[in-house]
CSV table of C-alpha atoms in Angstrom, one decimal:
chain,number,residue,atom,x,y,z
A,22,UNK,CA,101.9,169.4,129.9
A,23,UNK,CA,103.5,169.1,126.5
A,24,UNK,CA,107.2,168.2,126.5
A,25,UNK,CA,109.4,169.2,123.7
A,26,UNK,CA,112.8,167.6,122.9
A,27,UNK,CA,115.6,170.3,123.8
A,28,UNK,CA,116.4,170.9,127.3
A,29,UNK,CA,116.7,174.5,127.1
A,30,UNK,CA,116.5,176.9,130.4
A,31,UNK,CA,115.0,180.3,129.4
A,32,UNK,CA,116.1,183.2,131.6
A,33,UNK,CA,114.0,186.1,131.2
A,34,UNK,CA,115.7,189.2,132.5
A,35,UNK,CA,114.1,192.6,133.7
A,36,UNK,CA,115.2,195.3,136.1
A,37,UNK,CA,113.8,198.1,138.5
A,38,UNK,CA,115.8,201.2,139.4
A,39,UNK,CA,118.4,203.3,138.1
A,40,UNK,CA,122.3,203.8,138.4
A,41,UNK,CA,122.2,207.2,140.1
A,42,UNK,CA,124.3,207.4,143.4
A,43,UNK,CA,123.0,208.7,145.8
A,44,UNK,CA,119.2,208.5,145.0
A,45,UNK,CA,116.5,209.2,147.6
A,46,UNK,CA,113.7,208.6,145.0
A,47,UNK,CA,115.1,205.1,144.0
A,48,UNK,CA,116.8,203.6,147.0
A,49,UNK,CA,117.0,199.9,145.6
A,50,UNK,CA,118.2,198.5,142.5
A,51,UNK,CA,116.6,195.1,141.2
A,52,UNK,CA,117.4,192.6,138.6
A,53,UNK,CA,114.7,190.0,138.1
A,54,UNK,CA,115.4,186.6,136.6
A,55,UNK,CA,112.5,184.3,135.6
A,56,UNK,CA,113.7,180.7,134.7
A,57,UNK,CA,111.7,178.3,132.6
A,58,UNK,CA,112.5,174.9,131.2
A,59,UNK,CA,111.4,175.2,127.5
A,60,UNK,CA,110.5,171.3,127.4
A,61,UNK,CA,107.3,172.4,129.3
A,62,UNK,CA,105.1,174.4,126.9
A,63,UNK,CA,103.3,177.4,128.2
A,64,UNK,CA,101.2,177.9,125.0
A,65,UNK,CA,98.0,176.7,126.8
A,66,UNK,CA,98.3,179.1,129.7
A,67,UNK,CA,99.4,181.9,127.7
A,68,UNK,CA,96.1,181.4,125.4
A,69,UNK,CA,93.9,181.4,128.6
A,70,UNK,CA,95.7,184.6,129.7
A,71,UNK,CA,94.8,186.3,126.2
A,72,UNK,CA,91.4,184.9,126.4
A,73,UNK,CA,90.7,186.6,129.7
A,74,UNK,CA,92.2,189.9,128.5
A,75,UNK,CA,90.2,189.4,124.9
A,76,UNK,CA,87.0,189.1,127.5
A,77,UNK,CA,88.0,192.5,129.4
A,78,UNK,CA,87.9,193.9,125.7
A,79,UNK,CA,91.7,194.4,125.9
A,80,UNK,CA,94.0,193.4,122.7
A,81,UNK,CA,97.6,193.1,122.6
A,82,UNK,CA,98.2,193.7,126.2
A,83,UNK,CA,101.9,194.3,127.2
A,84,UNK,CA,101.6,194.1,130.9
A,85,UNK,CA,103.8,196.7,132.6
A,86,UNK,CA,103.5,196.8,136.4
A,87,UNK,CA,104.8,200.4,137.2
A,88,UNK,CA,102.5,202.1,134.7
A,89,UNK,CA,99.7,199.9,135.6
A,90,UNK,CA,100.0,200.8,139.4
A,91,UNK,CA,100.4,204.5,138.6
A,92,UNK,CA,97.7,204.9,136.1
A,93,UNK,CA,100.1,206.0,133.4
A,94,UNK,CA,100.7,205.6,129.7
A,95,UNK,CA,98.4,202.7,128.2
A,96,UNK,CA,96.7,202.4,131.7
A,97,UNK,CA,95.8,206.3,132.1
A,98,UNK,CA,92.4,206.1,131.3
A,99,UNK,CA,91.7,202.7,133.3
A,100,UNK,CA,90.2,203.1,136.9
A,101,UNK,CA,91.6,201.2,139.7
A,102,UNK,CA,89.3,197.9,139.7
A,103,UNK,CA,90.2,197.3,136.1
A,104,UNK,CA,93.9,198.0,136.5
A,105,UNK,CA,93.6,195.6,139.4
A,106,UNK,CA,91.8,192.8,137.5
A,107,UNK,CA,94.6,193.0,135.0
A,108,UNK,CA,97.2,192.6,137.6
A,109,UNK,CA,95.4,189.9,139.4
A,110,UNK,CA,95.0,187.8,136.0
A,111,UNK,CA,98.9,188.0,135.7
A,112,UNK,CA,99.0,186.8,139.3
A,113,UNK,CA,96.8,183.7,138.3
A,114,UNK,CA,98.8,183.0,135.3
A,115,UNK,CA,102.0,182.9,137.4
A,116,UNK,CA,100.5,180.7,140.1
A,117,UNK,CA,99.8,178.0,137.4
A,118,UNK,CA,103.0,178.4,135.6
A,119,UNK,CA,106.0,176.0,136.2
A,120,UNK,CA,108.9,178.6,136.5
A,121,UNK,CA,111.3,179.8,139.0
A,122,UNK,CA,112.5,183.1,139.9
A,123,UNK,CA,115.4,185.0,141.6
A,124,UNK,CA,116.1,188.6,142.1
A,125,UNK,CA,119.5,190.2,142.6
A,126,UNK,CA,118.9,193.4,145.1
A,127,UNK,CA,121.1,196.1,146.1
A,128,UNK,CA,120.3,198.9,148.6
A,129,UNK,CA,121.9,202.0,147.3
A,130,UNK,CA,122.9,203.1,150.8
A,131,UNK,CA,125.4,200.5,151.2
A,132,UNK,CA,127.2,201.7,147.9
A,133,UNK,CA,129.2,204.7,147.4
A,134,UNK,CA,129.2,205.0,143.5
A,135,UNK,CA,127.7,203.9,140.3
A,136,UNK,CA,130.9,201.8,139.6
A,137,UNK,CA,130.4,200.0,142.9
A,138,UNK,CA,126.6,199.3,142.3
A,139,UNK,CA,127.6,197.8,138.9
A,140,UNK,CA,130.2,195.5,140.6
A,141,UNK,CA,128.2,194.3,143.2
A,142,UNK,CA,125.4,193.5,140.7
A,143,UNK,CA,128.0,191.8,138.6
A,144,UNK,CA,129.4,189.8,141.1
A,145,UNK,CA,125.8,188.7,142.4
A,146,UNK,CA,124.8,187.8,139.1
A,147,UNK,CA,128.0,185.8,138.4
A,148,UNK,CA,127.6,183.7,141.7
A,149,UNK,CA,124.0,182.9,141.0
A,150,UNK,CA,124.5,181.7,137.3
A,151,UNK,CA,127.2,179.2,138.8
A,152,UNK,CA,124.8,178.1,141.3
A,153,UNK,CA,122.2,177.4,138.6
A,154,UNK,CA,124.6,175.6,136.6
A,155,UNK,CA,125.4,173.4,139.6
A,156,UNK,CA,121.7,172.7,140.3
A,157,UNK,CA,120.7,172.2,136.8
A,158,UNK,CA,123.3,169.6,135.2
A,159,UNK,CA,121.0,168.1,132.8
A,160,UNK,CA,120.3,171.5,130.8
A,161,UNK,CA,121.6,171.4,127.4
A,162,UNK,CA,121.3,175.2,126.6
A,163,UNK,CA,120.6,178.4,128.5
A,164,UNK,CA,118.9,181.3,126.5
A,165,UNK,CA,118.8,184.7,127.8
A,166,UNK,CA,116.0,187.2,126.9
A,167,UNK,CA,116.7,190.8,127.7
A,168,UNK,CA,115.5,194.0,126.0
A,169,UNK,CA,118.6,195.9,126.4
A,170,UNK,CA,116.8,198.5,128.3
A,171,UNK,CA,119.9,199.7,130.5
A,172,UNK,CA,123.3,199.3,128.9
A,173,UNK,CA,125.0,198.4,132.4
A,174,UNK,CA,122.6,195.2,132.6
A,175,UNK,CA,123.4,194.1,129.0
A,176,UNK,CA,127.1,194.4,129.8
A,177,UNK,CA,126.7,192.4,133.0
A,178,UNK,CA,124.9,189.5,130.9
A,179,UNK,CA,127.6,189.3,128.3
A,180,UNK,CA,130.4,189.4,130.7
A,181,UNK,CA,128.7,186.8,132.8
A,182,UNK,CA,127.5,184.5,130.2
A,183,UNK,CA,129.8,185.1,127.1
A,184,UNK,CA,133.0,183.5,128.7
A,185,UNK,CA,131.3,180.3,129.5
A,186,UNK,CA,132.4,178.6,126.5
A,187,UNK,CA,132.0,175.2,128.1
A,188,UNK,CA,128.1,175.9,128.1
A,189,UNK,CA,125.7,176.3,125.2
A,190,UNK,CA,124.5,179.8,125.8
A,191,UNK,CA,122.3,181.8,123.5
A,192,UNK,CA,121.1,185.5,123.7
A,193,UNK,CA,117.6,186.1,122.1
A,194,UNK,CA,117.7,188.8,119.4
A,195,UNK,CA,115.4,191.7,119.3
A,196,UNK,CA,113.6,191.0,122.4
A,197,UNK,CA,110.3,192.9,122.5
A,198,UNK,CA,108.3,192.7,125.9
A,199,UNK,CA,104.9,192.6,124.1
A,200,UNK,CA,106.1,189.2,122.4
A,201,UNK,CA,107.0,187.2,125.6
A,202,UNK,CA,104.3,186.9,128.6
A,203,UNK,CA,107.2,185.6,130.7
A,204,UNK,CA,109.4,188.9,130.1
A,205,UNK,CA,106.3,190.7,131.4
A,206,UNK,CA,106.1,188.3,134.3
A,207,UNK,CA,109.9,189.2,135.1
A,208,UNK,CA,108.4,192.7,134.9
A,209,UNK,CA,106.0,192.0,137.7
A,210,UNK,CA,108.3,190.0,139.6
A,211,UNK,CA,110.7,193.0,139.9
A,212,UNK,CA,107.7,195.4,141.2
A,213,UNK,CA,106.6,192.7,143.8
A,214,UNK,CA,110.2,192.5,145.0
A,215,UNK,CA,110.6,196.3,145.2
A,216,UNK,CA,107.4,196.4,147.6
A,217,UNK,CA,108.7,193.6,149.6
A,218,UNK,CA,111.9,195.3,150.2
A,219,UNK,CA,110.3,198.5,151.3
A,220,UNK,CA,108.4,196.7,153.8
A,221,UNK,CA,111.2,194.7,155.0
A,222,UNK,CA,113.2,198.0,155.8
A,223,UNK,CA,110.4,199.8,157.3
A,224,UNK,CA,110.0,202.1,154.2
A,225,UNK,CA,106.6,203.6,153.3
A,226,UNK,CA,104.7,202.4,150.1
A,227,UNK,CA,104.1,205.0,147.6
A,228,UNK,CA,100.7,206.6,147.7
A,229,UNK,CA,99.9,204.8,144.3
A,230,UNK,CA,101.0,201.4,145.7
A,231,UNK,CA,99.2,201.8,148.9
A,232,UNK,CA,96.1,202.4,147.0
A,233,UNK,CA,96.6,199.9,144.3
A,234,UNK,CA,97.6,197.0,147.0
A,235,UNK,CA,95.3,197.9,149.8
A,236,UNK,CA,98.3,198.3,152.5
A,237,UNK,CA,101.2,196.2,153.6
A,238,UNK,CA,99.0,193.3,155.1
A,239,UNK,CA,96.8,192.9,151.9
A,240,UNK,CA,99.9,193.1,149.8
A,241,UNK,CA,101.4,190.3,151.5
A,242,UNK,CA,98.4,188.1,151.8
A,243,UNK,CA,96.9,188.8,148.4
A,244,UNK,CA,99.8,189.5,146.1
A,245,UNK,CA,103.3,188.4,147.3
A,246,UNK,CA,102.0,185.0,148.4
A,247,UNK,CA,100.8,183.8,145.0
A,248,UNK,CA,104.5,184.0,143.6
A,249,UNK,CA,106.8,183.6,146.8
A,250,UNK,CA,106.9,179.9,146.6
A,251,UNK,CA,108.4,180.1,143.1
A,252,UNK,CA,111.5,182.0,144.5
A,253,UNK,CA,115.1,180.4,144.7
């Protein structure tokens, strides 16, 4: 591992869901946050991942779990085994990487409006950041990476982090998912958390999820367990 001078904690943020209430098709809202100490270089692991993708004759791969599982967009012409190999390469990358993650999760059946959903998420985000600051007293700077994909999430991040004048907080500018493997990792974490929530609550996997992951037992054993130890 290569250690760099500045104690900066990166927080890569992604989301899964929409702010529609009620919403039977999307019963959960998830904000995933992947945290990484920038003093520990990820360059070697990223190069290894890109080398594996190159060996698969893939270039400039932007991992996006939803379309990958559903065989959509850039993954539409790829068969199941090839798409699954891409996913498992990302899992292997995650298993070697020194990072932690946390997911804010809301079951929409327990909220009555879009405003209440946003308020609940805002409270959970603020509470988590307070705990994060307490458990990382030696961090000099927090750097937030979000692609501004959903305006309510952007506003939550600004209202959570901007008022903390006593802390050195930076918002990365013009964040594009294809530039950051850790942002793509946050996307994968959100998808794994969504399936985990479904199974915990007795909900069915979608047809594409069942086909891709091989059912609940296989999902827990061969996919979820690779990242579960990184959760805080």
